[in-house]
C-alpha positions as semicolon CSV with decimal commas, in nm:
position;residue;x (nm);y (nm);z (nm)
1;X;12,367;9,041;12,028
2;X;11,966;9,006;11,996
3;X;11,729;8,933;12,235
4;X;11,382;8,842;12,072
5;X;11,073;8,833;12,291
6;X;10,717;8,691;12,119
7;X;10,384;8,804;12,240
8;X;10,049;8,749;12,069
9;X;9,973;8,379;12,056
10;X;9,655;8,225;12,253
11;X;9,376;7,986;12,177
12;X;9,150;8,077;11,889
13;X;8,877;7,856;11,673
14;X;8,933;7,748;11,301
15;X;8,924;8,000;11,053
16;X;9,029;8,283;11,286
17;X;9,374;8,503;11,331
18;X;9,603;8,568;11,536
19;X;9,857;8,840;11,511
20;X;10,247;8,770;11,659
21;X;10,440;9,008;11,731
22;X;10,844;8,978;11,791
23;X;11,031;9,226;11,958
24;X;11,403;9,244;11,942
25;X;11,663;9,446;12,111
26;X;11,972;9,515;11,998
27;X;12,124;9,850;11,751
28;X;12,189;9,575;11,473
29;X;11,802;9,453;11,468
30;X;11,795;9,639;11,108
31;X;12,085;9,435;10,939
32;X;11,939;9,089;11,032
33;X;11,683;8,906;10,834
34;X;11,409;8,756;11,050
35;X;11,199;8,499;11,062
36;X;10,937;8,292;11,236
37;X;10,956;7,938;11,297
38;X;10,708;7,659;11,507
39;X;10,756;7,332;11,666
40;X;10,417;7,142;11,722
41;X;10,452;6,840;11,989
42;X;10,648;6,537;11,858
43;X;10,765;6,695;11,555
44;X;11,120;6,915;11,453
45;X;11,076;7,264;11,414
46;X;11,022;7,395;11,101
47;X;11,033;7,708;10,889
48;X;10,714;7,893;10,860
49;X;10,817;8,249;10,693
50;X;11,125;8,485;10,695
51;X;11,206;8,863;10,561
52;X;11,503;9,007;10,447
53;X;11,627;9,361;10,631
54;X;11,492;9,582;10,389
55;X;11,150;9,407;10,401
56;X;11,201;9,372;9,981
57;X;11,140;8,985;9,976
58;X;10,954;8,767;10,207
59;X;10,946;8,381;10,184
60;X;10,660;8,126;10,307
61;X;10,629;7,780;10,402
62;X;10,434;7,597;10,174
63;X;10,168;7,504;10,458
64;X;10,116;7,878;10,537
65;X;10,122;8,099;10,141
66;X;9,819;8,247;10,093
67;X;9,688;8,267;10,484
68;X;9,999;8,429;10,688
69;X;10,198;8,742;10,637
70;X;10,475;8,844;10,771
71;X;10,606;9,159;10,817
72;X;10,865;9,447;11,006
73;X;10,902;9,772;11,149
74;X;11,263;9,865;11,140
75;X;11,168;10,146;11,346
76;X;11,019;9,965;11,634
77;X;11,237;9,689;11,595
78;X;10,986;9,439;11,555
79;X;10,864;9,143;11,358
80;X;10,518;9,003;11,266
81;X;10,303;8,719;11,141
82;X;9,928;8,816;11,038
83;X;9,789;8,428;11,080
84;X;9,490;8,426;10,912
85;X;9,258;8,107;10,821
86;X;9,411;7,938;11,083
87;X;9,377;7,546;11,063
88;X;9,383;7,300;11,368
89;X;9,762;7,144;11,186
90;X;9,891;7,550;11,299
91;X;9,867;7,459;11,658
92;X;10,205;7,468;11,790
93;X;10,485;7,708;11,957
94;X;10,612;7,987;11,752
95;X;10,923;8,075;11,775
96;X;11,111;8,469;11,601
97;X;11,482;8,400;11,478
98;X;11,709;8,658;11,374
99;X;11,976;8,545;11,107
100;X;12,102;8,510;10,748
101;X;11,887;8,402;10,422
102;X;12,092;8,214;10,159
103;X;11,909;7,867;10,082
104;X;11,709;7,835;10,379
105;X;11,694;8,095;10,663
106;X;12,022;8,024;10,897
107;X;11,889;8,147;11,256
108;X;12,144;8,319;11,515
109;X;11,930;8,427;11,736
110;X;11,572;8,231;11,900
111;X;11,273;8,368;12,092
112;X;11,175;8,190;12,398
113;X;10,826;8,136;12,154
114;X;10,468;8,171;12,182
115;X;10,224;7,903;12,181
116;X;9,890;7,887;11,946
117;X;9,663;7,664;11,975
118;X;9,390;7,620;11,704
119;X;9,084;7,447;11,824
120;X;8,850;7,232;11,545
């Protein structure tokens, strides 16, 4: 079992950053790929970036290569996503998974998310 809590999101202006942070619980943290995902209002969740155990690979949303980074601390057990260059279509909840990468990143475990809102 995981438990993922997200801190870090708030209101910020165009062009800025944000930093979220995602920390999980659990001795198997380590073995799990993770990833961050976001749901803005009206639409389906989607995948924004993920990172495999051994923080060898990452993988990005189209919307987000080049401006966000994500990264882990195995140590701390903890996740993040640098957000940088932040455009008013980012505004939405964030949510950390825990899970699998084969095709697309297969989620086991949610956050209860963060919300960032990007003001024009």
């Amino acid at each position: 079992q995981v438990r993922l809590v997200e801190s870090g999101g708030g209101l910020v202006q165009a062009g800025g950053s944000l930093r979220l942070s995602c920390a999980a619980s659990g001795r198997t943290f380590s073995s799990y790929a993770m990833g961050w995902f976001r749901q803005a209002p009206g639409k389906e969740r989607e995948f924004v970036a993920a990172i495999r155990w051994s923080a060898s690979t990452t993988y990005y949303a189209d919307s987000v290569k080049g401006r966000f980074t994500i990264s882990r601390d195995n140590a701390r057990n903890t996740v993040y996503l640098q957000m940088n260059s932040l455009k008013p279509e980012d505004t939405a909840v964030y949510y950390c998974a825990a899970g699998t990468i084969g095709a697309t990143m297969n989620p086991y475990y949610w956050g209860q998310g963060t919300q960032v809102t990007v003001s024009s």
